[in-house]
Amino acid sequence: DTGVSQNPRHKITKRGQNVTFRCDPISEHNRLYWYRQTLGQGPEFLTYFQNEAQLEKSRLLSDRFSAERPKGSFSTLEIQRTEQGDSAMYLCASSSSGTFQETQYFGPGTRLLVL
Amino acid sequence: AQSVTQLGSHVSVSEGALVLLRCNYSSSVPPYLFWYVQYPNQGLQLLLKYTTGATLVKGINGFEAEFKKSETSFHLTKPSAHMSDAAEYFCAVSEGPSGGSYIPTFGRGTSLIVHP
């Protein structure tokens, strides 16, 4: 168990550019979540996968955001035509289904700065 | 719908003093409750959680929390603060299997400052 990893840890981009983040969950975990955290706030749910199926999306996930988990293992979160308001920490978490007492394990996050 | 209110964006204590971080929740169904800690530039780490059963929950690093249904509260305590406890603490609520979603809703966080 190596924990949840996220790459890159930091990303600086110019407004209008596209960015992609990667999350590698704990290997035996079938559920994967993406959150966004802005300064002074708690994490806000964006979307969630069970295996390769994207089961739930928040209203926060605009059309410029897309997430995939093609083989039910790692996941990518892409933001197209970035805006300054997209600047935030993007957190990934994973868990194992089976009961609703599942615990989510978080990665270290990717901090995005849009100039 | 579910929500979490953390009273006090900052709490300052002296090393060795009692730590009390307040959390009140709102949930239309019996809640699952969580406390997470976040150190600078790191992800969130689960301190403890309440699902069912005993209302006093013990977690890691000497922390504990008590679920009080009548007060809709889940306050986090530690008898004696240590310098290494300085971090951001988040309370979260999710609805159990009888509810609509188990996706947690997080509070805005409380920054714990520990003075020597």
Coordinates of N, CA and C in Angstrom, one line a residue:
Chain A
D1 N 0.8 -1.2 0.0 CA 0.0 0.0 0.0 C 0.9 1.2 0.0
T2 N 1.0 1.9 -1.2 CA 1.8 3.0 -1.3 C 1.1 4.3 -1.1
G3 N -0.2 4.3 -0.9 CA -1.0 5.5 -0.8 C -1.5 6.0 -2.1
V4 N -2.2 7.1 -2.1 CA -2.7 7.7 -3.3 C -1.7 8.7 -3.7
S5 N -1.3 8.7 -5.0 CA -0.4 9.6 -5.5 C -1.0 10.5 -6.6
Q6 N -0.5 11.7 -6.7 CA -1.0 12.7 -7.7 C 0.2 13.4 -8.4
N7 N 0.0 13.6 -9.6 CA 1.0 14.3 -10.4 C 0.4 15.2 -11.4
P8 N 1.0 16.4 -11.7 CA 2.1 16.9 -10.9 C 1.6 17.4 -9.6
R9 N 2.6 17.8 -8.7 CA 2.2 18.4 -7.4 C 1.9 19.9 -7.6
H10 N 2.5 20.5 -8.5 CA 2.3 21.9 -8.8 C 2.2 22.2 -10.3
K11 N 1.3 23.1 -10.7 CA 1.2 23.4 -12.1 C 0.8 24.9 -12.2
I12 N 1.7 25.6 -13.0 CA 1.4 27.0 -13.3 C 1.1 27.1 -14.8
T13 N 0.0 27.7 -15.1 CA -0.4 27.8 -16.5 C -0.9 29.2 -16.8
K14 N -1.0 29.5 -18.1 CA -1.6 30.8 -18.5 C -3.1 30.5 -18.8
R15 N -3.8 31.6 -18.6 CA -5.3 31.5 -18.9 C -5.5 31.1 -20.3
G16 N -6.4 30.2 -20.5 CA -6.7 29.7 -21.8 C -6.1 28.4 -22.2
Q17 N -5.1 28.0 -21.4 CA -4.4 26.8 -21.7 C -5.1 25.6 -21.1
N18 N -4.9 24.4 -21.6 CA -5.4 23.2 -21.1 C -4.4 22.5 -20.1
V19 N -5.0 21.9 -19.1 CA -4.1 21.2 -18.1 C -4.7 19.8 -17.8
T20 N -3.9 18.9 -17.5 CA -4.3 17.5 -17.1 C -3.6 17.1 -15.9
F21 N -4.3 16.5 -15.0 CA -3.8 16.0 -13.7 C -4.0 14.5 -13.7
R22 N -3.1 13.8 -13.0 CA -3.2 12.4 -12.9 C -3.4 12.0 -11.4
C23 N -4.2 11.0 -11.2 CA -4.3 10.4 -9.8 C -4.1 8.9 -9.9
D24 N -3.3 8.3 -9.1 CA -3.1 6.9 -9.0 C -3.6 6.5 -7.6
P25 N -4.7 5.7 -7.5 CA -5.3 5.4 -6.2 C -4.6 4.2 -5.6
I26 N -5.0 3.9 -4.4 CA -4.5 2.7 -3.7 C -5.0 1.5 -4.6
S27 N -4.1 0.6 -4.8 CA -4.3 -0.4 -5.9 C -5.6 -1.2 -5.8
E28 N -6.0 -1.6 -4.6 CA -7.2 -2.4 -4.5 C -8.5 -1.6 -4.3
H29 N -8.4 -0.3 -4.4 CA -9.6 0.5 -4.2 C -10.3 0.7 -5.6
N30 N -11.6 0.4 -5.5 CA -12.4 0.6 -6.8 C -13.1 1.9 -6.9
R31 N -13.1 2.7 -5.9 CA -13.7 4.0 -6.0 C -12.7 5.1 -5.9
L32 N -12.9 6.1 -6.8 CA -12.0 7.3 -6.9 C -12.8 8.5 -7.0
Y33 N -12.3 9.5 -6.2 CA -13.0 10.8 -6.1 C -12.1 12.0 -6.5
W34 N -12.7 13.0 -7.0 CA -11.9 14.3 -7.3 C -12.6 15.4 -6.5
Y35 N -11.8 16.2 -5.8 CA -12.3 17.3 -5.0 C -11.5 18.6 -5.5
R36 N -12.1 19.7 -5.2 CA -11.4 21.0 -5.4 C -11.4 21.7 -4.1
Q37 N -10.2 22.3 -3.7 CA -10.1 23.0 -2.4 C -9.5 24.4 -2.7
T38 N -10.2 25.4 -2.4 CA -9.7 26.8 -2.5 C -9.3 27.3 -1.2
L39 N -8.5 28.3 -1.2 CA -7.9 28.8 0.1 C -9.0 29.2 1.1
G40 N -8.8 28.6 2.3 CA -9.8 28.9 3.4 C -11.1 28.1 3.3
Q41 N -11.1 27.2 2.4 CA -12.3 26.3 2.3 C -12.0 24.9 2.5
G42 N -13.0 24.1 2.8 CA -12.9 22.7 2.8 C -13.0 22.1 1.4
P43 N -12.6 20.9 1.2 CA -12.7 20.3 -0.2 C -14.2 20.2 -0.6
E44 N -14.3 20.5 -1.9 CA -15.7 20.4 -2.5 C -15.7 19.3 -3.6
F45 N -16.7 18.5 -3.5 CA -16.7 17.3 -4.4 C -16.9 17.7 -5.8
L46 N -16.2 17.1 -6.7 CA -16.3 17.3 -8.1 C -17.0 16.1 -8.8
T47 N -16.4 14.9 -8.7 CA -16.9 13.8 -9.4 C -16.3 12.5 -8.7
Y48 N -17.0 11.4 -9.1 CA -16.6 10.1 -8.5 C -16.8 9.0 -9.5
F49 N -15.9 8.0 -9.4 CA -15.9 6.8 -10.2 C -16.0 5.6 -9.4
Q50 N -16.7 4.6 -9.9 CA -16.6 3.3 -9.3 C -16.1 2.4 -10.5
N51 N -15.0 1.8 -10.3 CA -14.2 1.2 -11.4 C -14.1 2.2 -12.5
E52 N -14.5 1.9 -13.7 CA -14.3 2.9 -14.8 C -15.5 3.8 -15.0
A53 N -16.6 3.5 -14.3 CA -17.8 4.3 -14.5 C -17.9 5.5 -13.7
Q54 N -18.2 6.6 -14.4 CA -18.3 7.9 -13.7 C -19.8 8.0 -13.2
L55 N -20.0 7.9 -11.9 CA -21.3 7.7 -11.3 C -22.0 9.0 -10.9
E56 N -21.2 10.0 -10.5 CA -21.8 11.2 -10.0 C -20.9 12.4 -10.4
K57 N -21.5 13.5 -10.7 CA -20.8 14.7 -11.0 C -21.4 15.9 -10.3
S58 N -20.6 16.8 -9.8 CA -21.2 17.9 -9.1 C -21.5 19.0 -10.1
R59 N -22.4 19.9 -9.7 CA -22.7 21.1 -10.5 C -21.4 22.0 -10.7
L60 N -20.5 21.8 -9.8 CA -19.2 22.6 -9.9 C -18.4 22.1 -11.2
L61 N -18.7 21.0 -11.7 CA -17.9 20.4 -12.8 C -18.5 21.0 -14.1
S62 N -17.9 22.1 -14.5 CA -18.5 22.7 -15.7 C -18.0 21.9 -17.0
D63 N -18.5 22.4 -18.1 CA -18.2 21.7 -19.4 C -16.8 21.7 -19.7
R64 N -16.0 22.6 -19.1 CA -14.6 22.7 -19.4 C -13.8 21.6 -18.6
F65 N -14.4 20.9 -17.7 CA -13.8 19.9 -16.9 C -14.2 18.5 -17.4
S66 N -13.3 17.6 -17.5 CA -13.6 16.3 -17.9 C -12.7 15.3 -17.1
A67 N -13.2 14.2 -16.7 CA -12.5 13.2 -15.9 C -12.7 11.9 -16.5
E68 N -11.6 11.1 -16.5 CA -11.7 9.7 -17.0 C -11.0 8.8 -16.1
R69 N -11.4 7.5 -16.2 CA -10.7 6.4 -15.5 C -10.9 5.2 -16.4
P70 N -10.1 5.2 -17.4 CA -10.3 4.3 -18.5 C -10.2 2.8 -18.2
K71 N -9.4 2.4 -17.3 CA -9.2 1.0 -17.0 C -9.6 0.7 -15.5
G72 N -10.2 1.6 -14.9 CA -10.6 1.4 -13.5 C -9.4 1.5 -12.6
S73 N -8.3 2.0 -13.1 CA -7.1 2.2 -12.2 C -6.9 3.7 -12.0
F74 N -5.9 4.2 -12.7 CA -5.6 5.7 -12.5 C -6.7 6.5 -13.2
S75 N -6.7 7.8 -12.8 CA -7.7 8.7 -13.3 C -7.0 10.0 -13.8
T76 N -7.6 10.6 -14.8 CA -7.1 12.0 -15.2 C -8.3 13.0 -15.1
L77 N -7.9 14.2 -14.7 CA -8.8 15.3 -14.7 C -8.2 16.4 -15.6
E78 N -9.0 16.7 -16.6 CA -8.6 17.7 -17.6 C -9.4 19.0 -17.4
I79 N -8.7 20.1 -17.5 CA -9.4 21.4 -17.5 C -9.1 22.1 -18.8
Q80 N -10.0 22.4 -19.6 CA -9.8 23.1 -20.9 C -10.0 24.6 -20.7
R81 N -9.3 25.3 -21.5 CA -9.4 26.8 -21.5 C -9.5 27.3 -20.1
T82 N -8.4 27.1 -19.3 CA -8.4 27.5 -17.9 C -8.7 28.9 -17.7
E83 N -9.3 29.2 -16.5 CA -9.6 30.5 -16.1 C -8.9 30.8 -14.8
Q84 N -8.8 32.0 -14.4 CA -8.1 32.3 -13.1 C -8.9 31.7 -12.0
G85 N -10.2 31.6 -12.1 CA -11.0 31.1 -11.0 C -10.8 29.6 -10.8
D86 N -10.1 28.9 -11.8 CA -9.8 27.5 -11.6 C -8.6 27.3 -10.7
S87 N -7.9 28.3 -10.3 CA -6.8 28.2 -9.4 C -7.2 27.6 -8.1
A88 N -6.6 26.5 -7.7 CA -7.1 25.8 -6.5 C -6.2 24.6 -6.3
M89 N -6.4 23.9 -5.2 CA -5.8 22.6 -5.0 C -6.8 21.5 -5.4
Y90 N -6.3 20.6 -6.3 CA -7.2 19.5 -6.7 C -6.8 18.2 -6.0
L91 N -7.7 17.7 -5.3 CA -7.4 16.5 -4.4 C -8.1 15.3 -5.0
C92 N -7.4 14.2 -4.9 CA -8.0 12.9 -5.3 C -8.0 12.0 -4.1
A93 N -9.0 11.2 -4.0 CA -9.2 10.2 -2.9 C -9.6 8.9 -3.5
S94 N -9.3 7.8 -2.8 CA -9.8 6.5 -3.2 C -10.4 5.8 -2.0
S95 N -11.2 4.8 -2.3 CA -11.8 4.0 -1.2 C -12.2 2.7 -1.8
S96 N -12.6 1.8 -0.9 CA -13.0 0.4 -1.3 C -14.5 0.3 -0.9
S97 N -15.3 -0.1 -1.9 CA -16.7 -0.2 -1.7 C -17.0 -1.5 -0.9
G98 N -18.2 -1.7 -0.6 CA -18.5 -2.9 0.2 C -19.5 -2.5 1.3
T99 N -19.1 -1.4 2.0 CA -20.1 -0.9 3.0 C -20.0 0.6 2.9
F100 N -21.0 1.3 3.4 CA -21.0 2.7 3.4 C -20.1 3.4 4.5
Q101 N -19.4 2.5 5.2 CA -18.5 3.0 6.2 C -17.1 3.2 5.6
E102 N -17.1 3.1 4.3 CA -15.8 3.2 3.6 C -15.0 4.5 4.0
T103 N -13.8 4.4 4.1 CA -12.9 5.5 4.4 C -12.2 6.0 3.2
Q104 N -12.2 7.3 2.9 CA -11.5 7.8 1.8 C -10.1 8.2 2.2
Y105 N -9.2 7.8 1.3 CA -7.8 8.1 1.5 C -7.4 9.1 0.5
F106 N -6.8 10.2 1.0 CA -6.5 11.3 0.1 C -5.1 11.3 -0.4
G107 N -4.9 11.8 -1.6 CA -3.5 12.1 -2.1 C -3.1 13.5 -1.6
P108 N -1.8 13.8 -2.0 CA -1.3 15.1 -1.6 C -1.8 16.3 -2.3
G109 N -2.5 16.1 -3.4 CA -3.1 17.2 -4.2 C -2.2 17.7 -5.3
T110 N -2.8 18.4 -6.2 CA -2.1 19.1 -7.3 C -2.6 20.6 -7.1
R111 N -1.6 21.5 -6.9 CA -1.9 22.9 -6.8 C -1.8 23.6 -8.1
L112 N -2.9 24.1 -8.6 CA -3.0 24.8 -9.9 C -3.0 26.3 -9.7
L113 N -2.2 27.0 -10.4 CA -2.2 28.5 -10.5 C -2.4 28.9 -11.9
V114 N -3.4 29.6 -12.2 CA -3.7 30.1 -13.5 C -3.4 31.6 -13.5
L115 N -2.5 32.0 -14.4 CA -2.0 33.4 -14.5 C -2.8 34.2 -15.5
Chain B
A1 N -30.5 17.1 2.3 CA -29.3 17.9 2.2 C -28.5 17.9 3.5
Q2 N -27.2 18.0 3.4 CA -26.4 18.0 4.5 C -25.4 19.2 4.5
S3 N -25.0 19.6 5.7 CA -24.1 20.7 5.8 C -23.3 20.6 7.1
V4 N -22.2 21.3 7.2 CA -21.4 21.3 8.3 C -21.0 22.8 8.7
T5 N -21.0 23.1 10.0 CA -20.5 24.4 10.4 C -19.4 24.2 11.4
Q6 N -18.3 24.7 11.1 CA -17.2 24.7 12.1 C -17.0 26.1 12.7
L7 N -17.2 26.1 14.0 CA -17.2 27.4 14.7 C -15.8 27.8 15.0
G8 N -15.4 29.0 14.5 CA -14.0 29.5 14.7 C -13.1 29.0 13.5
S9 N -12.7 29.9 12.7 CA -11.7 29.6 11.7 C -10.3 29.4 12.2
H10 N -10.0 29.9 13.4 CA -8.7 29.8 14.1 C -9.0 29.5 15.5
V11 N -8.2 28.5 16.1 CA -8.2 28.3 17.5 C -6.8 28.2 18.0
S12 N -6.5 29.0 19.0 CA -5.1 29.1 19.5 C -5.0 28.5 20.9
V13 N -4.1 27.6 21.2 CA -3.9 27.1 22.5 C -2.5 27.0 22.8
S14 N -2.2 26.9 24.1 CA -0.8 26.7 24.6 C -0.5 25.2 24.6
E15 N 0.8 24.9 24.4 CA 1.2 23.5 24.4 C 0.8 22.9 25.8
G16 N 0.2 21.7 25.8 CA -0.3 21.1 27.0 C -1.7 21.4 27.4
A17 N -2.3 22.4 26.8 CA -3.7 22.8 27.1 C -4.7 21.9 26.3
L18 N -5.9 22.0 26.8 CA -7.0 21.2 26.1 C -7.3 21.8 24.7
V19 N -7.5 20.9 23.8 CA -7.9 21.3 22.4 C -9.4 21.0 22.3
L20 N -10.2 22.0 21.8 CA -11.6 21.8 21.5 C -11.9 22.5 20.2
L21 N -12.2 21.7 19.2 CA -12.6 22.2 17.9 C -14.1 21.8 17.7
R22 N -14.9 22.8 17.4 CA -16.4 22.6 17.4 C -16.9 22.3 16.0
C23 N -17.8 21.4 15.9 CA -18.5 21.1 14.6 C -19.9 20.8 14.9
N24 N -20.8 21.5 14.1 CA -22.2 21.2 14.1 C -22.6 20.8 12.7
Y25 N -23.6 19.9 12.6 CA -23.9 19.4 11.3 C -25.4 19.5 11.1
S26 N -25.8 19.3 9.9 CA -27.2 19.2 9.5 C -27.4 18.1 8.6
S27 N -28.3 17.2 8.9 CA -28.5 16.0 8.0 C -29.9 15.6 8.1
S28 N -30.5 15.2 7.0 CA -31.9 14.7 7.0 C -32.1 13.3 7.4
V29 N -31.0 12.6 7.5 CA -31.0 11.2 7.9 C -29.8 11.0 8.9
P30 N -29.8 9.8 9.6 CA -28.7 9.6 10.5 C -27.3 9.8 9.8
P31 N -26.5 10.6 10.3 CA -25.3 11.0 9.6 C -24.1 10.0 9.9
Y32 N -23.2 10.0 9.0 CA -21.8 9.5 9.3 C -21.0 10.8 9.4
L33 N -20.1 10.8 10.4 CA -19.3 12.0 10.7 C -17.9 11.7 10.8
F34 N -17.1 12.7 10.3 CA -15.6 12.5 10.2 C -14.9 13.7 10.6
W35 N -13.7 13.5 11.1 CA -12.7 14.6 11.3 C -11.5 14.2 10.5
Y36 N -11.0 15.2 9.7 CA -9.7 15.0 9.0 C -8.8 16.1 9.4
V37 N -7.5 15.8 9.3 CA -6.4 16.8 9.5 C -5.6 17.0 8.2
Q38 N -5.3 18.2 8.0 CA -4.4 18.6 6.8 C -3.2 19.4 7.2
Y39 N -2.1 18.8 7.0 CA -0.8 19.6 7.2 C -0.5 20.4 6.0
P40 N 0.3 21.4 6.1 CA 0.6 22.3 4.9 C 1.1 21.5 3.7
N41 N 0.5 21.8 2.6 CA 0.9 21.2 1.3 C 0.7 19.7 1.3
Q42 N -0.2 19.2 2.1 CA -0.5 17.7 2.1 C -1.9 17.5 1.9
G43 N -2.3 16.3 1.6 CA -3.7 15.9 1.5 C -4.3 15.7 2.9
L44 N -5.5 15.3 2.9 CA -6.2 15.1 4.2 C -6.0 13.7 4.8
Q45 N -5.9 13.6 6.1 CA -5.7 12.3 6.8 C -6.9 12.2 7.7
L46 N -7.5 11.0 7.7 CA -8.6 10.7 8.6 C -8.1 10.6 10.1
L47 N -8.7 11.4 10.9 CA -8.4 11.3 12.4 C -9.3 10.3 13.1
L48 N -10.6 10.4 12.8 CA -11.6 9.5 13.3 C -12.9 9.6 12.6
K49 N -13.8 8.7 12.8 CA -15.1 8.7 12.2 C -16.2 8.1 13.1
Y50 N -17.4 8.6 13.0 CA -18.5 8.0 13.6 C -19.5 7.5 12.6
T51 N -19.9 6.2 12.7 CA -20.9 5.7 11.8 C -22.1 5.2 12.6
T52 N -22.0 4.2 13.4 CA -23.0 3.8 14.3 C -22.4 3.3 15.6
G53 N -23.2 3.0 16.6 CA -22.7 2.5 17.9 C -22.3 3.5 18.9
A54 N -21.2 3.2 19.5 CA -20.7 4.1 20.6 C -20.5 5.5 20.1
T55 N -21.0 6.5 20.9 CA -21.0 7.9 20.5 C -19.7 8.6 20.8
L56 N -18.9 8.0 21.6 CA -17.6 8.6 21.9 C -16.6 7.8 21.0
V57 N -15.9 8.5 20.1 CA -15.1 7.9 19.1 C -13.6 8.3 19.4
K58 N -12.7 7.3 19.5 CA -11.3 7.6 19.7 C -10.6 7.5 18.3
G59 N -9.7 8.4 18.1 CA -9.0 8.4 16.9 C -7.5 8.4 17.1
I60 N -6.7 8.8 16.0 CA -5.3 8.7 16.1 C -4.8 10.0 16.8
N61 N -3.5 9.9 17.3 CA -2.8 11.0 17.9 C -3.5 11.6 19.1
G62 N -4.3 10.8 19.8 CA -4.9 11.2 21.1 C -6.2 12.0 21.0
F63 N -6.7 12.1 19.8 CA -7.9 12.8 19.5 C -9.2 12.0 19.8
E64 N -10.2 12.6 20.2 CA -11.5 11.9 20.3 C -12.6 12.9 20.0
A65 N -13.8 12.3 19.7 CA -15.0 13.2 19.4 C -16.2 12.5 19.9
E66 N -17.2 13.3 20.3 CA -18.4 12.7 20.8 C -19.6 13.1 19.9
F67 N -20.4 12.2 19.4 CA -21.6 12.4 18.6 C -22.7 12.7 19.6
K68 N -23.3 13.9 19.5 CA -24.4 14.3 20.3 C -25.6 14.6 19.4
K69 N -26.5 13.7 19.3 CA -27.6 13.8 18.3 C -28.5 15.0 18.7
S70 N -28.8 15.2 20.0 CA -29.7 16.2 20.5 C -29.1 17.6 20.2
E71 N -27.8 17.7 20.1 CA -27.1 19.0 19.9 C -26.6 19.1 18.4
T72 N -26.8 18.0 17.7 CA -26.3 17.9 16.3 C -24.8 18.4 16.2
S73 N -24.1 17.8 17.2 CA -22.7 18.2 17.3 C -21.7 17.0 17.2
F74 N -20.5 17.3 16.9 CA -19.4 16.3 16.8 C -18.1 17.0 17.0
H75 N -18.0 17.5 18.3 CA -16.8 18.3 18.6 C -15.6 17.4 18.8
L76 N -14.4 17.9 18.4 CA -13.1 17.2 18.5 C -12.3 17.7 19.7
T77 N -11.8 16.8 20.5 CA -11.0 17.2 21.7 C -9.7 16.4 21.8
K78 N -8.8 17.0 22.5 CA -7.6 16.3 22.8 C -7.1 16.9 24.2
P79 N -6.8 16.1 25.2 CA -6.6 16.6 26.5 C -5.4 17.5 26.6
S80 N -4.3 17.3 25.8 CA -3.1 18.0 25.9 C -2.5 18.3 24.5
A81 N -2.5 19.5 24.1 CA -2.0 19.9 22.8 C -0.5 19.7 22.7
H82 N 0.0 19.3 21.5 CA 1.4 19.2 21.2 C 1.7 20.1 20.0
M83 N 2.9 20.6 20.0 CA 3.3 21.5 18.9 C 3.0 20.8 17.5
S84 N 3.1 19.5 17.4 CA 2.9 18.8 16.1 C 1.4 18.8 15.8
D85 N 0.5 19.2 16.7 CA -0.9 19.2 16.3 C -1.3 20.4 15.5
A86 N -0.4 21.3 15.3 CA -0.7 22.5 14.6 C -1.0 22.2 13.1
A87 N -2.2 22.4 12.7 CA -2.6 22.0 11.3 C -4.0 22.5 11.1
E88 N -4.6 22.2 9.9 CA -6.0 22.6 9.6 C -6.8 21.3 9.8
Y89 N -8.0 21.5 10.5 CA -8.8 20.4 10.8 C -10.2 20.6 10.1
F90 N -10.7 19.5 9.5 CA -11.9 19.6 8.8 C -12.9 18.6 9.4
C91 N -14.1 19.0 9.6 CA -15.2 18.2 10.0 C -16.0 17.9 8.7
A92 N -16.5 16.7 8.6 CA -17.3 16.3 7.4 C -18.5 15.4 7.8
V93 N -19.6 15.5 7.0 CA -20.7 14.7 7.2 C -21.1 14.0 5.9
S94 N -21.6 12.8 6.0 CA -22.2 12.1 4.9 C -23.4 11.4 5.3
E95 N -24.3 11.1 4.4 CA -25.5 10.4 4.8 C -25.2 8.9 4.6
G96 N -25.7 8.1 5.5 CA -25.5 6.7 5.4 C -26.3 6.0 4.4
P97 N -26.4 4.7 4.4 CA -27.1 3.9 3.4 C -28.5 4.3 3.2
S98 N -29.1 4.9 4.2 CA -30.5 5.2 4.1 C -30.7 6.6 3.5
G99 N -29.6 7.3 3.3 CA -29.7 8.6 2.7 C -29.4 8.6 1.2
G100 N -29.3 9.8 0.7 CA -29.1 10.0 -0.7 C -27.7 9.7 -1.2
S101 N -26.7 10.1 -0.4 CA -25.4 10.0 -1.0 C -24.4 9.9 0.2
Y102 N -23.3 9.2 0.0 CA -22.3 9.0 1.0 C -21.1 9.9 0.6
I103 N -21.3 10.8 -0.3 CA -20.2 11.8 -0.6 C -20.2 12.7 0.5
P104 N -19.0 12.9 1.2 CA -19.0 13.8 2.3 C -19.1 15.3 2.0
T105 N -19.7 16.0 2.8 CA -19.7 17.5 2.8 C -18.8 18.0 3.9
F106 N -17.8 18.8 3.5 CA -16.8 19.3 4.4 C -17.1 20.7 5.0
G107 N -16.7 20.9 6.2 CA -16.8 22.3 6.7 C -15.6 23.1 6.2
R108 N -15.6 24.4 6.6 CA -14.6 25.3 6.0 C -13.2 25.1 6.7
G109 N -13.2 24.4 7.8 CA -11.9 24.1 8.4 C -11.6 25.0 9.6
T110 N -10.9 24.5 10.5 CA -10.4 25.3 11.7 C -8.9 25.1 11.7
S111 N -8.2 26.2 11.8 CA -6.7 26.2 11.9 C -6.4 26.2 13.4
L112 N -5.7 25.1 13.8 CA -5.2 25.0 15.2 C -3.8 25.5 15.3
I113 N -3.6 26.5 16.1 CA -2.3 27.1 16.4 C -1.9 26.7 17.8
V114 N -0.7 26.2 17.9 CA -0.2 25.8 19.3 C 1.0 26.6 19.6
H115 N 0.9 27.3 20.8 CA 2.0 28.2 21.2 C 2.8 27.4 22.2
P116 N 4.1 27.6 22.2 CA 5.0 27.0 23.2 C 4.7 27.4 24.6

